[in-house]
PDB file of C-alpha atoms and ligand atoms in Angstrom:
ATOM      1  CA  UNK A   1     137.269 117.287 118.877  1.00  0.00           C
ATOM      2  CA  UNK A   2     133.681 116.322 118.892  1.00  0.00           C
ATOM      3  CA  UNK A   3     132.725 112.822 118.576  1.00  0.00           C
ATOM      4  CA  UNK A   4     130.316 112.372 114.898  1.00  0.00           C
ATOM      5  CA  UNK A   5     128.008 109.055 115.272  1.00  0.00           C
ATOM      6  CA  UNK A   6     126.061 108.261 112.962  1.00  0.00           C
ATOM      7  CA  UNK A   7     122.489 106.507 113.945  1.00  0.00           C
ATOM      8  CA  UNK A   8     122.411 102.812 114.022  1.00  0.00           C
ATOM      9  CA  UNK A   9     119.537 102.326 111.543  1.00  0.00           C
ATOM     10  CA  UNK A  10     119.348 105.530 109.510  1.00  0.00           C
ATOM     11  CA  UNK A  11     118.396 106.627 106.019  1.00  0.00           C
ATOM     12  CA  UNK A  12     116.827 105.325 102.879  1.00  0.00           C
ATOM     13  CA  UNK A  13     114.582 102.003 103.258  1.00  0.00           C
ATOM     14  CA  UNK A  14     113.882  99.292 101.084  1.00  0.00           C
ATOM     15  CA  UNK A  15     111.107 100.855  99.287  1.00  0.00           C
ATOM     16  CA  UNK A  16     112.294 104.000  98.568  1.00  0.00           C
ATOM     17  CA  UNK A  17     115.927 102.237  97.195  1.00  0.00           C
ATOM     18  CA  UNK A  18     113.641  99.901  95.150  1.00  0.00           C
ATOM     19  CA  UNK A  19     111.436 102.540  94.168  1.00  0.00           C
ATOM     20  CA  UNK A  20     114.537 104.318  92.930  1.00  0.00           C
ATOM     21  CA  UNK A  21     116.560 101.904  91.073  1.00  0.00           C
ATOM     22  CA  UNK A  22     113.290 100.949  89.268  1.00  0.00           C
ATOM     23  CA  UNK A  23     112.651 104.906  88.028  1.00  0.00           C
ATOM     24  CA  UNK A  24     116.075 104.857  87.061  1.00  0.00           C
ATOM     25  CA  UNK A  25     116.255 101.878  84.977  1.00  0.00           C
ATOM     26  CA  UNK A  26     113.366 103.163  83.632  1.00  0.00           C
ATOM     27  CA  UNK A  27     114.526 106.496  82.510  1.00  0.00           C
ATOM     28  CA  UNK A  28     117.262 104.811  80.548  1.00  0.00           C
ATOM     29  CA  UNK A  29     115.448 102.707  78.687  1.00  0.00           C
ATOM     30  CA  UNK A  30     111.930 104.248  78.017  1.00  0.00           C
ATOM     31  CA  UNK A  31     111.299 105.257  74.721  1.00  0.00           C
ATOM     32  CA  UNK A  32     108.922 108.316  75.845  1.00  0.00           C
ATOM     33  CA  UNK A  33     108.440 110.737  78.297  1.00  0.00           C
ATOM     34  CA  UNK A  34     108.726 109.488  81.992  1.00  0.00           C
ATOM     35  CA  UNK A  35     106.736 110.744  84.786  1.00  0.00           C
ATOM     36  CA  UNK A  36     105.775 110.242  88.564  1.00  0.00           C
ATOM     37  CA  UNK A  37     102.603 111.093  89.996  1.00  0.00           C
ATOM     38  CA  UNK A  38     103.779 113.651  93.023  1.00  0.00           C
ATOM     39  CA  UNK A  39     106.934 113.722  94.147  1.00  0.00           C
ATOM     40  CA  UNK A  40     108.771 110.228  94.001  1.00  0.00           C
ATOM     41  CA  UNK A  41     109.750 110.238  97.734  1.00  0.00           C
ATOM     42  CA  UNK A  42     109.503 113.241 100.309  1.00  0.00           C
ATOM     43  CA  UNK A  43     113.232 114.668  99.700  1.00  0.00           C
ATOM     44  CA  UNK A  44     113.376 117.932  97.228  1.00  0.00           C
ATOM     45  CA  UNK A  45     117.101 117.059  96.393  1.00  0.00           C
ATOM     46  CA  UNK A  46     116.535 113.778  95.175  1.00  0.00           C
ATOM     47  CA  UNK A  47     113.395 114.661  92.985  1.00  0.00           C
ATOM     48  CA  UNK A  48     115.705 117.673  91.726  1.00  0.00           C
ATOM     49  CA  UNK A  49     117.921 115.160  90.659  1.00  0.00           C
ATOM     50  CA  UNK A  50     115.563 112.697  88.996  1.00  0.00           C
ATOM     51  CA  UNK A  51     114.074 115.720  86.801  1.00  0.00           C
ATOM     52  CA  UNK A  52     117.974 115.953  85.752  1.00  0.00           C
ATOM     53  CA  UNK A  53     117.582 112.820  84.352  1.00  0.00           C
ATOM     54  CA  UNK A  54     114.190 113.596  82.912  1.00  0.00           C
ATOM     55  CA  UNK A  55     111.851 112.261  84.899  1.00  0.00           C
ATOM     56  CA  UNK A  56     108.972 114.486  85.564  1.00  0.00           C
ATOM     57  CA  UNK A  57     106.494 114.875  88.455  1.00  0.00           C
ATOM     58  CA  UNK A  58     103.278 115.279  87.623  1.00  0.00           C
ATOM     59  CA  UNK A  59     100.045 115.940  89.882  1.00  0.00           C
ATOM     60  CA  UNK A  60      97.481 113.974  87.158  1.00  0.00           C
ATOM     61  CA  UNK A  61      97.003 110.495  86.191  1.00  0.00           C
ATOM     62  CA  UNK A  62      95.993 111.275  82.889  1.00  0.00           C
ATOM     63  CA  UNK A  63      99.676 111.818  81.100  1.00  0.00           C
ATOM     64  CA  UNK A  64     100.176 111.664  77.302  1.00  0.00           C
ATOM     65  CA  UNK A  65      99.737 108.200  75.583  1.00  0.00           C
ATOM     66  CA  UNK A  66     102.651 106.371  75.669  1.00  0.00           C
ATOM     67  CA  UNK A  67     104.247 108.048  78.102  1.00  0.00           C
ATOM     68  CA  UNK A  68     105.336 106.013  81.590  1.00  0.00           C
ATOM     69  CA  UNK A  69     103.905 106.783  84.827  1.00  0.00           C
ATOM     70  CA  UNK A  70     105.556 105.652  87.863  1.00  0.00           C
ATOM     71  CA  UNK A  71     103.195 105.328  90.756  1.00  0.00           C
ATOM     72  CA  UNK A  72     105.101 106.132  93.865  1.00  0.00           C
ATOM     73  CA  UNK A  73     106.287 104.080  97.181  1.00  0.00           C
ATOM     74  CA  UNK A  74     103.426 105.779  99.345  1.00  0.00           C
ATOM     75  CA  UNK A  75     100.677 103.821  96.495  1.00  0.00           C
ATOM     76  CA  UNK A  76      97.590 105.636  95.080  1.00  0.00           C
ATOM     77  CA  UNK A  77      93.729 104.486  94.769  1.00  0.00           C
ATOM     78  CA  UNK A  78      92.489 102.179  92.712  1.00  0.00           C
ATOM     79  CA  UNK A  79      90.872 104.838  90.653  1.00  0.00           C
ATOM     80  CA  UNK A  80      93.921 106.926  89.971  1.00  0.00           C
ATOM     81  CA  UNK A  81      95.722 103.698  88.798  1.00  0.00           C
ATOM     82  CA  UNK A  82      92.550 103.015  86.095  1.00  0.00           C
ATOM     83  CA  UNK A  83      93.088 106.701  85.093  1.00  0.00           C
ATOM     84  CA  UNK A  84      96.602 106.048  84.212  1.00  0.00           C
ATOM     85  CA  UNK A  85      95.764 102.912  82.018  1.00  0.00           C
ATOM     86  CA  UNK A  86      92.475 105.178  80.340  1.00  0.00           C
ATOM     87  CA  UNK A  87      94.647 107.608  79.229  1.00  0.00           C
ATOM     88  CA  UNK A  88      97.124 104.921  77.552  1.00  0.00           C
ATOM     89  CA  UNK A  89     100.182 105.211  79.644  1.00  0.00           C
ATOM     90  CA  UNK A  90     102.035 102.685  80.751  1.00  0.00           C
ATOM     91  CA  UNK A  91     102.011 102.133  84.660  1.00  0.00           C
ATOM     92  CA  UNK A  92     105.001 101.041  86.379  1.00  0.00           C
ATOM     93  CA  UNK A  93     104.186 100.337  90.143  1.00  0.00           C
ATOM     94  CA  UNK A  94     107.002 101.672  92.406  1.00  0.00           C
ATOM     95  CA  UNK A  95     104.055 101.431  95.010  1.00  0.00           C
ATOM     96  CA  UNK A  96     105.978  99.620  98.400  1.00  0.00           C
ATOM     97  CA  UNK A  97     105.440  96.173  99.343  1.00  0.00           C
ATOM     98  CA  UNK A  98     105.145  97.159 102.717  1.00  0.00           C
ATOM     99  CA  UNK A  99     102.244  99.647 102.025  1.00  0.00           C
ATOM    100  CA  UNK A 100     100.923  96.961  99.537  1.00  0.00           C
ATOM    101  CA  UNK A 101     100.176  95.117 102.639  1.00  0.00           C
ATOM    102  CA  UNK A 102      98.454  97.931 104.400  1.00  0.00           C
ATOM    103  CA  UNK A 103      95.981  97.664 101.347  1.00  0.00           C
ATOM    104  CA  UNK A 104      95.303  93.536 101.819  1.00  0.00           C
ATOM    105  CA  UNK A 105      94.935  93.858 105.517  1.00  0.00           C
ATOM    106  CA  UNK A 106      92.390  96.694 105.846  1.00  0.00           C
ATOM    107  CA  UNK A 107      90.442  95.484 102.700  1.00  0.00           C
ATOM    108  CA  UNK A 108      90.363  91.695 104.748  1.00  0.00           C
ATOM    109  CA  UNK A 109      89.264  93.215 107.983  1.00  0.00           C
ATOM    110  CA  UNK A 110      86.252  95.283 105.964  1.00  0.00           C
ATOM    111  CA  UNK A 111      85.307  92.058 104.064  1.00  0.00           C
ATOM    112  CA  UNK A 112      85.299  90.411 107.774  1.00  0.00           C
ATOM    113  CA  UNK A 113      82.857  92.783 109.129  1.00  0.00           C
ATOM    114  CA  UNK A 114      85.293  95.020 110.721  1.00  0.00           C
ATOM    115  CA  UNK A 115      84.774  98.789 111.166  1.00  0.00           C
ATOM    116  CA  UNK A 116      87.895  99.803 109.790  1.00  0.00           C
ATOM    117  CA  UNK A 117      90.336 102.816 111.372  1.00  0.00           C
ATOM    118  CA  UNK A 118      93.552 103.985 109.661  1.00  0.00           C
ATOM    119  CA  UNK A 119      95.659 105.135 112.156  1.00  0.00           C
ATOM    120  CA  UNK A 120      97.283 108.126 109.950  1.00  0.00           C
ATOM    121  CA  UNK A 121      97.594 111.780 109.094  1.00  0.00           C
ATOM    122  CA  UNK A 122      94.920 113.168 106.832  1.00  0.00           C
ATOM    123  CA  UNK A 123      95.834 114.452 103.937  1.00  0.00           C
ATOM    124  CA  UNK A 124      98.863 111.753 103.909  1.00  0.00           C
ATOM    125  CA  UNK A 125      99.246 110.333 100.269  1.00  0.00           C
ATOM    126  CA  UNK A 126      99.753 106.565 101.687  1.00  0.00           C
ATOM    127  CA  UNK A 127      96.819 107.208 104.225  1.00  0.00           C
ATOM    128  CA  UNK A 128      94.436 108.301 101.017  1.00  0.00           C
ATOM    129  CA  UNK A 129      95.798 105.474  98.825  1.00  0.00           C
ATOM    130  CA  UNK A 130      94.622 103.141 101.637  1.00  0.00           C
ATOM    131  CA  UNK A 131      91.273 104.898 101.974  1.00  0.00           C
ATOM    132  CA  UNK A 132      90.741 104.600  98.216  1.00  0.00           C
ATOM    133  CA  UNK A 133      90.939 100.801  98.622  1.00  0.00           C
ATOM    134  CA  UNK A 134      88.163 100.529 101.191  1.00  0.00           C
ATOM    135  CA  UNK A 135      84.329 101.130 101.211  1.00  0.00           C
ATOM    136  CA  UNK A 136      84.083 103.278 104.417  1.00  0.00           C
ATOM    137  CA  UNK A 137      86.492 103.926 106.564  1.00  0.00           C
ATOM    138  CA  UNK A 138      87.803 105.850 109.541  1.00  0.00           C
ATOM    139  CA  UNK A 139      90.905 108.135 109.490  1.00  0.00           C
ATOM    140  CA  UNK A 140      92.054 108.673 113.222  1.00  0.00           C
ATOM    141  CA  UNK A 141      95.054 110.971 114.175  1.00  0.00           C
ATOM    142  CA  UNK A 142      96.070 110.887 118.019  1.00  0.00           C
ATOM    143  CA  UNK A 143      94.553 109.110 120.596  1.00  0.00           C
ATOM    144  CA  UNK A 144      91.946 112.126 121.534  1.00  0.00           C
ATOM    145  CA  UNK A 145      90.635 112.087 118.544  1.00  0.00           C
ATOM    146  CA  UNK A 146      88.790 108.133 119.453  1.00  0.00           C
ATOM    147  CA  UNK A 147      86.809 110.445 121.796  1.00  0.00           C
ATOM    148  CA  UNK A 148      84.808 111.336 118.966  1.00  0.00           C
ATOM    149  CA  UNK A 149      84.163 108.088 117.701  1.00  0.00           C
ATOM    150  CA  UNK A 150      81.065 106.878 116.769  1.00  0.00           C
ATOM    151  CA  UNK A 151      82.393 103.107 116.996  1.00  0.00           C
ATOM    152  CA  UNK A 152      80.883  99.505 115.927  1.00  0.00           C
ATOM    153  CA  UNK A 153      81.003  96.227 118.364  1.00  0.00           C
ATOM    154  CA  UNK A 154      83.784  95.220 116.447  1.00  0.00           C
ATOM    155  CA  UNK A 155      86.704  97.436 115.055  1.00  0.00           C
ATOM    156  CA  UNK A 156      89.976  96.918 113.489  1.00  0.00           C
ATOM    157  CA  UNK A 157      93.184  99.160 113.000  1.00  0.00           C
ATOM    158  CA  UNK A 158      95.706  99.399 110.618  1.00  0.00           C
ATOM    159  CA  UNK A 159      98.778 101.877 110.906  1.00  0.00           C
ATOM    160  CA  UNK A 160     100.196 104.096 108.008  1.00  0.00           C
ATOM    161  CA  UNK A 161     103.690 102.856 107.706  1.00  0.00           C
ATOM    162  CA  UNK A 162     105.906 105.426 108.769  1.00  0.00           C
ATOM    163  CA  UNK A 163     103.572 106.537 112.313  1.00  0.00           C
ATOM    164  CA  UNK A 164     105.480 107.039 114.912  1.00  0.00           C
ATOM    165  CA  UNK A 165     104.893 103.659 117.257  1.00  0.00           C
ATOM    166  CA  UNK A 166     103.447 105.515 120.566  1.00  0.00           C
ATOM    167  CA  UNK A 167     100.792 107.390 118.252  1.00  0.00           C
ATOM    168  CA  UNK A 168      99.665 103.839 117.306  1.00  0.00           C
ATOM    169  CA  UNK A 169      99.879 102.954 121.337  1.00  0.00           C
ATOM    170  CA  UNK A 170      97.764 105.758 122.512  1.00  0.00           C
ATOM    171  CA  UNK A 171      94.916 105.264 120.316  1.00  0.00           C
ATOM    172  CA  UNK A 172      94.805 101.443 120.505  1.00  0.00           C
ATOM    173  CA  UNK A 173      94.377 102.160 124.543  1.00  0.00           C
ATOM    174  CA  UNK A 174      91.781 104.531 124.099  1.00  0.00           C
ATOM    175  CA  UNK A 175      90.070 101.964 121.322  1.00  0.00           C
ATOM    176  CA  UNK A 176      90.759  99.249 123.090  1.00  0.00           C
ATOM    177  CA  UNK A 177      87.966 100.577 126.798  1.00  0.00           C
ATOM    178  CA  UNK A 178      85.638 101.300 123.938  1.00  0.00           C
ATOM    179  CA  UNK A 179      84.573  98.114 121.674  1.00  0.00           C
ATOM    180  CA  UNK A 180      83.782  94.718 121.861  1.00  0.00           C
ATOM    181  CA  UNK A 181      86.370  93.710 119.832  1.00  0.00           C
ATOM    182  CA  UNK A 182      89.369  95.438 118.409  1.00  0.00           C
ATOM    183  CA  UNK A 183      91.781  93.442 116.060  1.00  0.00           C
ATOM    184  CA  UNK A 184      94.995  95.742 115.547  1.00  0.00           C
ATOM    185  CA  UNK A 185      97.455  95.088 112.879  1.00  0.00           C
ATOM    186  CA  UNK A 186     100.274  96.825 113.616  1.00  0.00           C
ATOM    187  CA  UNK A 187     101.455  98.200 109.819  1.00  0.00           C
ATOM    188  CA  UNK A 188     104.078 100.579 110.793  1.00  0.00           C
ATOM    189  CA  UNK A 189     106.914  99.145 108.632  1.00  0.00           C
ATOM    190  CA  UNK A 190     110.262  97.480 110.119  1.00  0.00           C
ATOM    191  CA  UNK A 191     112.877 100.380 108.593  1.00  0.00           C
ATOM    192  CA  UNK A 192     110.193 102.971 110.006  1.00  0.00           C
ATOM    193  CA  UNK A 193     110.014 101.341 113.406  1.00  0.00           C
ATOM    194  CA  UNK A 194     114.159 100.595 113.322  1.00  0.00           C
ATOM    195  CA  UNK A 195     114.896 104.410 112.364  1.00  0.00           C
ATOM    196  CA  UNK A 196     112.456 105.481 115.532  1.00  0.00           C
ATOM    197  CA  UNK A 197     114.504 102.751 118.043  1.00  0.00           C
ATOM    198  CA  UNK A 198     117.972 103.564 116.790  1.00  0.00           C
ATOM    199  CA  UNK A 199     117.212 107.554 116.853  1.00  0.00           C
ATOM    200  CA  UNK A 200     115.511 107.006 120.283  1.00  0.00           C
ATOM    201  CA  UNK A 201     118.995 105.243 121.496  1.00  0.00           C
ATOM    202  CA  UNK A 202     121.200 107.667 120.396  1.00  0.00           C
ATOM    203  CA  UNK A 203     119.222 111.112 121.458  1.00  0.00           C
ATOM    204  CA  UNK A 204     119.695 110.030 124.699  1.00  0.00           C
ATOM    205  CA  UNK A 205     123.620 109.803 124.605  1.00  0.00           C
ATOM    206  CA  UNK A 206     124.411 113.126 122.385  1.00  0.00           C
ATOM    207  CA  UNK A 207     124.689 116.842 123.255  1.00  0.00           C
ATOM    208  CA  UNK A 208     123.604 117.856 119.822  1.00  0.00           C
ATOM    209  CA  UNK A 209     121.079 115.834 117.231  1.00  0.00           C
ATOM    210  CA  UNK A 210     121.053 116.217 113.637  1.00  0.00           C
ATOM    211  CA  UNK A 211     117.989 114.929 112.002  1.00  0.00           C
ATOM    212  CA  UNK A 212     118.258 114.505 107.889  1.00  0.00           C
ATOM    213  CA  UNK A 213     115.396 114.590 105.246  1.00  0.00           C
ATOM    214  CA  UNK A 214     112.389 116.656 103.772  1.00  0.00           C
ATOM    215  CA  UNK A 215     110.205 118.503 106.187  1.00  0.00           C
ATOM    216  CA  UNK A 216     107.931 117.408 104.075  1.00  0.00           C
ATOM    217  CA  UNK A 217     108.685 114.046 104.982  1.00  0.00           C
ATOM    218  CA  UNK A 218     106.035 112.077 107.534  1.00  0.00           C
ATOM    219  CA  UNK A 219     108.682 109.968 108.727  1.00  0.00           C
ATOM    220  CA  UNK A 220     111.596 112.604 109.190  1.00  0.00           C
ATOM    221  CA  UNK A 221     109.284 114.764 111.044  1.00  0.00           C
ATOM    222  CA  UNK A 222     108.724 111.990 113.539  1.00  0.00           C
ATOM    223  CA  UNK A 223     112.129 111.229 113.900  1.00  0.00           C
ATOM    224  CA  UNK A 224     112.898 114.746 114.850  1.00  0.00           C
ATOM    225  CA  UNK A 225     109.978 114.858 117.597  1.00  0.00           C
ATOM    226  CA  UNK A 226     111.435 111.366 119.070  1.00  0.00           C
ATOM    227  CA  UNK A 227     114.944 112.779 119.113  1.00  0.00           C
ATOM    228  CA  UNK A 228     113.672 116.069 120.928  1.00  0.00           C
ATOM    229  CA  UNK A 229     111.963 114.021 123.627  1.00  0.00           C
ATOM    230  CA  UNK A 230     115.653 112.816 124.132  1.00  0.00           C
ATOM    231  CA  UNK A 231     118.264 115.377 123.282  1.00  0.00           C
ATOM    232  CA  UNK A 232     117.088 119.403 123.760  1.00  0.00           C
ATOM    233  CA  UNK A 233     119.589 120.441 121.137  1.00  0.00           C
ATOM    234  CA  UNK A 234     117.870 118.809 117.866  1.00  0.00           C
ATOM    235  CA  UNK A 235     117.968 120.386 114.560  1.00  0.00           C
ATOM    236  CA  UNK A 236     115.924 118.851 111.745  1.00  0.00           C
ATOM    237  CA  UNK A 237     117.876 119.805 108.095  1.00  0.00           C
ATOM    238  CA  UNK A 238     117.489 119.194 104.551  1.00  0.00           C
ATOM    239  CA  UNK A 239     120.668 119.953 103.375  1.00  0.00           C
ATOM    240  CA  UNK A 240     124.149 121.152 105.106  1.00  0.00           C
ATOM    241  CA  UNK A 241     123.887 124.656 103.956  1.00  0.00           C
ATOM    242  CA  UNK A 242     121.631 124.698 107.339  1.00  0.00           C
ATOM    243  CA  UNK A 243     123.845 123.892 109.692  1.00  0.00           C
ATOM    244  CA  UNK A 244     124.967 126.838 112.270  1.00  0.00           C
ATOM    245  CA  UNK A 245     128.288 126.504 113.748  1.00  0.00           C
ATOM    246  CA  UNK A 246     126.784 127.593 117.588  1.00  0.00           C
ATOM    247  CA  UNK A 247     124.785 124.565 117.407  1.00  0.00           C
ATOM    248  CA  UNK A 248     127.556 122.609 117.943  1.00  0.00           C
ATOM    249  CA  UNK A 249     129.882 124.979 120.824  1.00  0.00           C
ATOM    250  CA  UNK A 250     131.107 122.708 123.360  1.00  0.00           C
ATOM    251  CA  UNK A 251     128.873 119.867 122.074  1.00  0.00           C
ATOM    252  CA  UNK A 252     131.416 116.060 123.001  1.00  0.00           C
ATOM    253  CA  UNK A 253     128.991 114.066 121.218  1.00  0.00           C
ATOM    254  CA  UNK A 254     127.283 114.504 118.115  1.00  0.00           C
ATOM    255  CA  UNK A 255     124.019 112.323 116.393  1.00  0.00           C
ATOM    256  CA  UNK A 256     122.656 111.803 113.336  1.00  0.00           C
ATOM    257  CA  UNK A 257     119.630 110.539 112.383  1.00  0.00           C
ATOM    258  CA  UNK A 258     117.552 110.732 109.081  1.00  0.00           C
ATOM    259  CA  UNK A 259     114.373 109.789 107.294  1.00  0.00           C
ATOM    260  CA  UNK A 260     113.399 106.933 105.260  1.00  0.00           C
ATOM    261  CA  UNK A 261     113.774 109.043 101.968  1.00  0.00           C
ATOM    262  CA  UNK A 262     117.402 110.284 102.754  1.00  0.00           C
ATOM    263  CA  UNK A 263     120.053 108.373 100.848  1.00  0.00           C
ATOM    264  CA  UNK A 264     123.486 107.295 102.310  1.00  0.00           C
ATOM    265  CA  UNK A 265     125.654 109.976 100.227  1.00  0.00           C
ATOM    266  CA  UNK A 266     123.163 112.741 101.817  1.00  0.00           C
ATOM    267  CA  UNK A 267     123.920 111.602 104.814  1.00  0.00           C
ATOM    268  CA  UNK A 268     127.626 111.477 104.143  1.00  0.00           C
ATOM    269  CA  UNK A 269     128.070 115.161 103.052  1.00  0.00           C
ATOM    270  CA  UNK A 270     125.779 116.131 106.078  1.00  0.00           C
ATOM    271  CA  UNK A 271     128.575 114.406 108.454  1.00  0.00           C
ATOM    272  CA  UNK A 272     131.763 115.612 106.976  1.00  0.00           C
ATOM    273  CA  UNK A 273     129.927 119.325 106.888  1.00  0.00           C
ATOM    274  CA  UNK A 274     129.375 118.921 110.892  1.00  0.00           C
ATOM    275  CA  UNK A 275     133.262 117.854 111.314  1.00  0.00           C
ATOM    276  CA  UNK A 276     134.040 120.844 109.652  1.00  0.00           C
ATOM    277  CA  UNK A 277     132.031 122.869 111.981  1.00  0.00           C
ATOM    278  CA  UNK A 278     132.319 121.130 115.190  1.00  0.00           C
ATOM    279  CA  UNK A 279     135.991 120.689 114.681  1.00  0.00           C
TER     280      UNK A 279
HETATM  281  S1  SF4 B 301     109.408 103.544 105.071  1.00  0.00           S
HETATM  282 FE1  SF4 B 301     108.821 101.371 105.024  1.00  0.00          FE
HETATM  283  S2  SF4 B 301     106.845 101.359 103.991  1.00  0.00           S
HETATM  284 FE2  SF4 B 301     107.785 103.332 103.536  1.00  0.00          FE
HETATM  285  S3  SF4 B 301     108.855 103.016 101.610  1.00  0.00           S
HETATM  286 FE3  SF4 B 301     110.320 102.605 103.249  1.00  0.00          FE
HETATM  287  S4  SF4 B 301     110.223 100.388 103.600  1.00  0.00           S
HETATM  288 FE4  SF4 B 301     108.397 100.993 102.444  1.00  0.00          FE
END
């Protein structure tokens, strides 16, 4: 029988848990419609299930008057939040402290003169909510990407929460030969960077790794590439219906690992579903 262990540090963070309990509440209570701007958290199943309760997502600021609009863990712009409040909503904030601080550290190293890089994916809702809260700034991807650069004497970084921690490495080396000075604030947020060690730790002692959450999710998707540096026989899943009995032939030792938007009870039904098939 093959041995199930579950990852250390794995599954939903603070934020998103906050972020949930405070949409929920809120559906209860609210007198009108309830919506959130994109996708609460990157995990289809649990946005299914908040649209049971009638919560909608929606893609624009401007919802009905009256209505509630719950701005999501990952933040938004400045703008987009004044768009909510001109078209008479009310705004509830579901907006992370961790990425909060993102905001306050990259707008302090502007105001100080700093050329400011967000070390991020493009086209990442937390990276543009930062970007929206800054004059000019700089997103960079990978450390070949600095290459490019046209840089200032002095430079500072901050991190979009959920990067991967040697993404943040390879670029602050490559910064680091090219400018005067370079004052990095390392962003990436603790449950991020305790998922990556705990997944990291575990890859290496498992024939077969089971990574849970949305491929849609930043922060899953990372997990899975640390866990295939580790362990050949990963598998990155949303749901159990995904699983493939082969995966697991002859397999001793099991992982699992999964994303920041993955709560325990997904988790849960993911492991008994292996036992069943590794059994
Ligand atoms: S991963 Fe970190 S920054 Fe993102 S919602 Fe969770 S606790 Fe907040």
């Amino acid at each position: 029988m093959a041995e199930i262990i579950v990852a250390d540090e794995a599954g939903a963070c603070y934020g998103v848990e906050r972020a949930l309990d405070l949409v929920l509440r809120t559906a209860e209570q609210a007198d009108g419609p309830v919506f959130t701007l994109g996708p609460l958290i990157h995990n289809p199943q649990v946005v299914a299930e908040l649209e049971a309760r009638g919560v909608a997502v929606t893609e624009d600021a401007a919802v009905p008057a009256g209505s509630t609009l719950v701005l999501r863990t990952h933040g938004v712009t400045p703008e987009v939040e004044q768009a909510a409040h001109d078209a008479g909503a009310k705004v509830l904030d579901a907006t992370c402290p961790f990425v909060k601080r993102v905001h306050r550290v990259a707008e302090r190293l502007e105001r100080d003169g700093y050329q400011v890089i967000v070390v991020g994916e493009k086209g990442h809702p937390e990276v543009e909510g930062t970007m929206g809260h800054l004059k000019a700034a700089t997103i960079v991807e990978n450390a070949e990407q600095v290459a490019d650069l046209e840089l200032a004497k002095k430079v500072g970084v901050v991190v979009q929460t959920t990067l991967a921690k040697d993404v943040l490495a390879g670029v602050v080396a490559q910064l680091a030969c090219r400018v005067d000075e370079l004052r990095v604030h390392n962003t990436i947020c603790e449950a991020t960077a305790g998922h990556q060690g705990a997944c990291a730790r575990l890859a290496k002692t498992v024939d077969v790794m089971v990574v849970v959450g949305g491929k849609n999710s930043a922060n899953t998707t990372h997990l899975a590439d640390i866990a295939r540096q580790h362990c050949a026989g990963t598998h990155h899943i949303e749901t159990p219906d995904e699983l493939q009995g082969s995966w697991f032939e002859g397999a001793r030792r099991i992982g699992i690992t999964a994303g920041a938007s993955t709560p325990a009870s997904q988790i849960e039904v993911v492991r008994q579903a292996i036992a069943g098939l590794a059994g």
